[in-house]
């Protein structure tokens, strides 16, 4: 997993002393620390002089931590939010991709003449370079060609712009491509064979996207097998020798596609003075940077706008093939061009890699872990990033650990970061093996985790599960005598505090009392706008709904890309710092007019009050009316993390289910999730994300699976009627509890929840509940009736 | 589908059937379908492939638009009329993101040809609110945070509002049934259920108050 681009700021500073900043003057502050239900403590931290004073716990705040309606909710429910797919510019052309119809081969010729002649066609562009897939370390291993080698069915070849998308569709069908076909392989285990067709003729590496998820570079490669990336701590052989109990098993997970409802897409308006890019992206900055790089433009001449975007889940960063093609067509046709992928292309362009994991864990009689050994093979198609070792490496302390993660190339679309890359796969195996160990040790699985888990947050979360669920009434595995068997299980997740220093905001206060915040950061549906409004509102004592939030535009101060749960923890301190500094400037400007000094003014109970005279208080409007200038503003970035501790977050999810052992159907009845994310800013939005993670996790565990045609090399179910994702009828009862967890790391102490929110744990929790119901261990997902009946020994295993 | 009138079976007729039945219950779709097929202005006329001028009655207003006969209603709303609140996700009738109402019956705009909507009353998400005043279902979606990325939201709102039109007293299962075709990848369903049931509850309470008042007067 290449999350290196998002390492905590202080670590990256240490890693490159040449760029280390000189010591900033600091002061010491006392911060609230710990988990409220365990009793809060204070922790002293050194903070930069210009940081605002520490926030108290949420219980003492007006807006932070209180459920707040989504800032752009009305626009979304009334159909007024303009997504990239909705952008219609005067004279705009519609573009369509022409993509490869074979899984592997060289392009001999491309004839676009018929398409060019079609009335309404304004531009045709045949691409020279494919983005987003691994590249040969030594390009000389392949004979040069004017066209890129086709390595997967659906790989983009050309783009066509026309006056309507129907004409673009018609024109795309008229493009004739002649191929020199080559042998291909689309199945992970087939691709590992020594005589398997080679996807790349030599070692190849992929760049990780800004959301992480890329595999390591420069590791050994044999045939299609790239790796291993090895982590080795202690001595696993010695560890297993010391173990009283050992569990060992093989686990299989499938390829899941992101299936964002808004497909990848761009509207590009290429003008000589500036290129304006409307992008459905999780990273306005990464899009701008890639456009600047590809087209050799200064970043200042590329403007990226993402007002609304319809889901990304880790797959939407950078310009990508669609962006580059749209831009080239706009440049050629001298008109704005919209290029949205169609649904089939969307399924092909990105996915969560599959896995085949062999996992062995040893423990002493008292439960102490002695050794973990994981070997995993997974395919990200023509990309890398199929590692699964995150949970095994980071959840529990174990003195001896050996993990080998291999990527297997196949002729299929590239994998991309997908909510907690690697973790749902890894957790499915790891948290089931932990349960299996508990069974062998004759310990309750929750009690066993109490023994081996050092995380105070997860300890509090397990306590919530114990108090609020049916866990204490858990029966022995396979207790039901009838065909319907019920059970319960739980699993835990781990994720990391990742912070981007490219997080800045400007806050502007006008004489009429209006307050606005500007930042390039984008909102991909997680509620960034609302969160920022809350932060500014708290500082000025005004309702969040009265703060104007302008984000998703690179004309504003730079914001972080939203991947790895990085946004909340990165941008909220910048927002608070900017709001605080703007407030200080406001106080300084108006204090003389009120006959006092700035330090005598404060925000109290929604008003601006005198500290030395309780009878005097004013509304923000009354105060700003006295501003000597029309507006004041402050721009701030976030400071480096206050301490260098390695912080992790996690959740504990509990599942009750029923297994119909005659039909093989698994029915999830209840889910209870307890989660932490530092200081929750808007519990309403945080809970929405956890709901979503839980449901995506159930969908992954039970339904979703990319199916490749072994003989033709195409994805067979690249649409939403055959690629099954969870719908309304499959939603169980869900209860969620947020555990506040103050760690004193920034001026807001907030963190994201996108990764650890259920998506990691659910397949494992369902696996554990399945075992509790049936006494049979489910080692393969999705848990379709065929896979369930085969695990129960009722039918032979079905190859899918 | 048993009630398809015995006229010439055409691709258009088939698409209409698919569009209406995918978004609503069978009983309502059958009657709507019967009306629609019988009345379609272009049903027995050969049109296209060139563009033709059609009039569409959308959200209480008539719109004249030049379209090719092959344009779907979703394309026409979005590309020709700028009504982009209707979203296209799967473009083949399996996700319900493009749910609109035709004569108050939910239908899929991606599976309806625009020329087949001529003479019908079309309601889109833009027509559900009055100016800045949200429809109660829209307001409840905001209150309950029944959206994340929001791309499925207009279609989801249209399905839920239609449910309450035909069943003011729904149970949770009714709501699940009403949105069973509406996919949400962010996983917002529980809040969609809560929002819709909340509107029904508010209406029950309001209705209860009215009858109390009436009772006192009597």
CSV table of C-alpha atoms in Angstrom, one decimal, chain A residues 69-70 72-74 76-83 85-86 88 94 164-167 170 256-263 309-311 313 338 343 418-419 524-526 684-685 687-689 691-693 695-696 699 704 719-721 723 725-729 731-732 734, chain B residues 68 70-72 75 78-80 82-92 94-95 97 125-126 129 131-135 137-139 141-154 157 173 175-177 179-180 182-191 193:
chain,number,residue,atom,x,y,z
A,69,UNK,CA,-28.0,19.6,8.5
A,70,UNK,CA,-25.9,19.3,5.4
A,72,UNK,CA,-25.7,21.7,0.4
A,73,UNK,CA,-28.7,19.5,1.4
A,74,UNK,CA,-31.4,21.7,-0.1
A,76,UNK,CA,-29.0,18.3,-3.6
A,77,UNK,CA,-32.6,17.3,-2.8
A,78,UNK,CA,-34.0,20.0,-5.2
A,79,UNK,CA,-31.8,18.8,-8.1
A,80,UNK,CA,-30.0,22.2,-8.2
A,81,UNK,CA,-26.4,20.9,-7.4
A,82,UNK,CA,-24.4,21.0,-10.6
A,83,UNK,CA,-22.2,17.9,-10.9
A,85,UNK,CA,-22.1,15.5,-15.6
A,86,UNK,CA,-24.5,18.5,-15.4
A,88,UNK,CA,-23.5,22.5,-20.0
A,94,UNK,CA,-20.0,15.8,-26.2
A,164,UNK,CA,-24.4,15.6,-29.4
A,165,UNK,CA,-23.5,12.5,-27.4
A,166,UNK,CA,-25.7,10.4,-29.7
A,167,UNK,CA,-23.5,11.5,-32.7
A,170,UNK,CA,-22.4,6.8,-33.6
A,256,UNK,CA,-15.1,-5.4,-6.3
A,257,UNK,CA,-15.7,-2.4,-8.6
A,258,UNK,CA,-16.1,1.1,-7.2
A,259,UNK,CA,-19.4,1.7,-9.0
A,260,UNK,CA,-19.7,5.4,-8.2
A,261,UNK,CA,-23.0,6.7,-9.5
A,262,UNK,CA,-21.5,9.6,-11.3
A,263,UNK,CA,-18.9,8.1,-13.7
A,309,UNK,CA,-19.3,15.2,-7.3
A,310,UNK,CA,-21.1,11.9,-7.4
A,311,UNK,CA,-19.0,9.4,-5.5
A,313,UNK,CA,-14.5,6.0,-3.0
A,338,UNK,CA,-17.7,17.0,-21.9
A,343,UNK,CA,-21.4,2.7,-17.2
A,418,UNK,CA,-11.0,1.9,-2.7
A,419,UNK,CA,-12.0,2.9,0.9
A,524,UNK,CA,-17.2,14.2,-2.4
A,525,UNK,CA,-20.4,13.6,-0.4
A,526,UNK,CA,-18.7,13.2,3.0
A,684,UNK,CA,-25.0,13.5,11.5
A,685,UNK,CA,-22.5,13.3,8.6
A,687,UNK,CA,-23.0,8.5,11.0
A,688,UNK,CA,-24.0,8.8,7.4
A,689,UNK,CA,-20.5,7.7,6.4
A,691,UNK,CA,-23.9,3.7,7.5
A,692,UNK,CA,-22.5,3.7,4.1
A,693,UNK,CA,-19.3,1.8,5.1
A,695,UNK,CA,-23.7,-1.2,3.7
A,696,UNK,CA,-20.8,-1.3,1.3
A,699,UNK,CA,-22.5,-5.6,-0.3
A,704,UNK,CA,-20.5,-8.0,-5.5
A,719,UNK,CA,-23.4,-2.9,-15.8
A,720,UNK,CA,-25.7,-2.4,-12.7
A,721,UNK,CA,-28.1,-5.1,-13.5
A,723,UNK,CA,-23.0,-6.4,-11.1
A,725,UNK,CA,-24.7,-4.0,-5.3
A,726,UNK,CA,-26.8,-3.9,-2.2
A,727,UNK,CA,-30.3,-2.3,-2.5
A,728,UNK,CA,-32.9,-1.0,-0.1
A,729,UNK,CA,-34.4,-4.5,0.5
A,731,UNK,CA,-30.6,-3.1,4.5
A,732,UNK,CA,-30.7,-4.5,8.0
A,734,UNK,CA,-28.3,-0.6,11.8
B,68,UNK,CA,-34.4,13.3,-32.8
B,70,UNK,CA,-34.3,8.3,-30.6
B,71,UNK,CA,-33.7,10.8,-27.7
B,72,UNK,CA,-34.7,9.5,-24.4
B,75,UNK,CA,-31.4,13.1,-22.5
B,78,UNK,CA,-30.8,17.2,-19.4
B,79,UNK,CA,-29.1,18.1,-22.7
B,80,UNK,CA,-31.9,20.1,-24.4
B,82,UNK,CA,-31.1,22.1,-19.0
B,83,UNK,CA,-33.1,20.2,-16.4
B,84,UNK,CA,-30.1,18.4,-15.0
B,85,UNK,CA,-31.7,17.5,-11.7
B,86,UNK,CA,-32.7,14.2,-13.3
B,87,UNK,CA,-29.5,12.1,-13.2
B,88,UNK,CA,-28.4,9.4,-15.6
B,89,UNK,CA,-26.4,6.6,-13.9
B,90,UNK,CA,-26.9,3.2,-15.6
B,91,UNK,CA,-28.9,4.4,-18.7
B,92,UNK,CA,-30.6,1.1,-18.9
B,94,UNK,CA,-31.6,-0.7,-13.4
B,95,UNK,CA,-30.8,2.0,-10.9
B,97,UNK,CA,-31.5,7.5,-10.6
B,125,UNK,CA,-37.2,17.0,-9.3
B,126,UNK,CA,-37.2,20.6,-10.2
B,129,UNK,CA,-40.5,22.2,-4.9
B,131,UNK,CA,-39.4,28.2,-5.6
B,132,UNK,CA,-37.1,27.8,-2.5
B,133,UNK,CA,-39.8,25.9,-0.6
B,134,UNK,CA,-39.0,22.3,-0.5
B,135,UNK,CA,-41.5,19.5,-0.8
B,137,UNK,CA,-40.0,14.8,1.4
B,138,UNK,CA,-37.2,17.0,0.3
B,139,UNK,CA,-37.1,18.8,3.7
B,141,UNK,CA,-34.2,14.3,3.4
B,142,UNK,CA,-32.2,17.3,4.5
B,143,UNK,CA,-33.3,16.9,8.2
B,144,UNK,CA,-32.3,13.3,8.3
B,145,UNK,CA,-29.2,13.7,6.1
B,146,UNK,CA,-30.6,11.2,3.6
B,147,UNK,CA,-27.9,11.9,1.1
B,148,UNK,CA,-24.2,11.8,0.8
B,149,UNK,CA,-22.8,12.4,-2.7
B,150,UNK,CA,-26.4,13.2,-3.7
B,151,UNK,CA,-26.3,11.7,-7.2
B,152,UNK,CA,-29.0,9.2,-6.5
B,153,UNK,CA,-31.0,11.7,-4.4
B,154,UNK,CA,-33.3,13.3,-6.9
B,157,UNK,CA,-36.9,11.7,-3.6
B,173,UNK,CA,-41.4,-2.3,4.2
B,175,UNK,CA,-40.6,2.4,1.8
B,176,UNK,CA,-38.1,-0.3,1.1
B,177,UNK,CA,-40.3,-1.6,-1.7
B,179,UNK,CA,-37.1,2.5,-3.4
B,180,UNK,CA,-36.0,-1.1,-4.1
B,182,UNK,CA,-33.1,3.1,-6.5
B,183,UNK,CA,-29.5,2.3,-6.0
B,184,UNK,CA,-27.4,4.4,-3.6
B,185,UNK,CA,-23.7,3.6,-3.6
B,186,UNK,CA,-22.9,5.7,-0.6
B,187,UNK,CA,-25.3,3.6,1.5
B,188,UNK,CA,-27.8,6.2,2.6
B,189,UNK,CA,-30.8,3.9,2.6
B,190,UNK,CA,-31.5,3.9,6.4
B,191,UNK,CA,-31.8,7.7,6.4
B,193,UNK,CA,-36.4,5.3,5.2
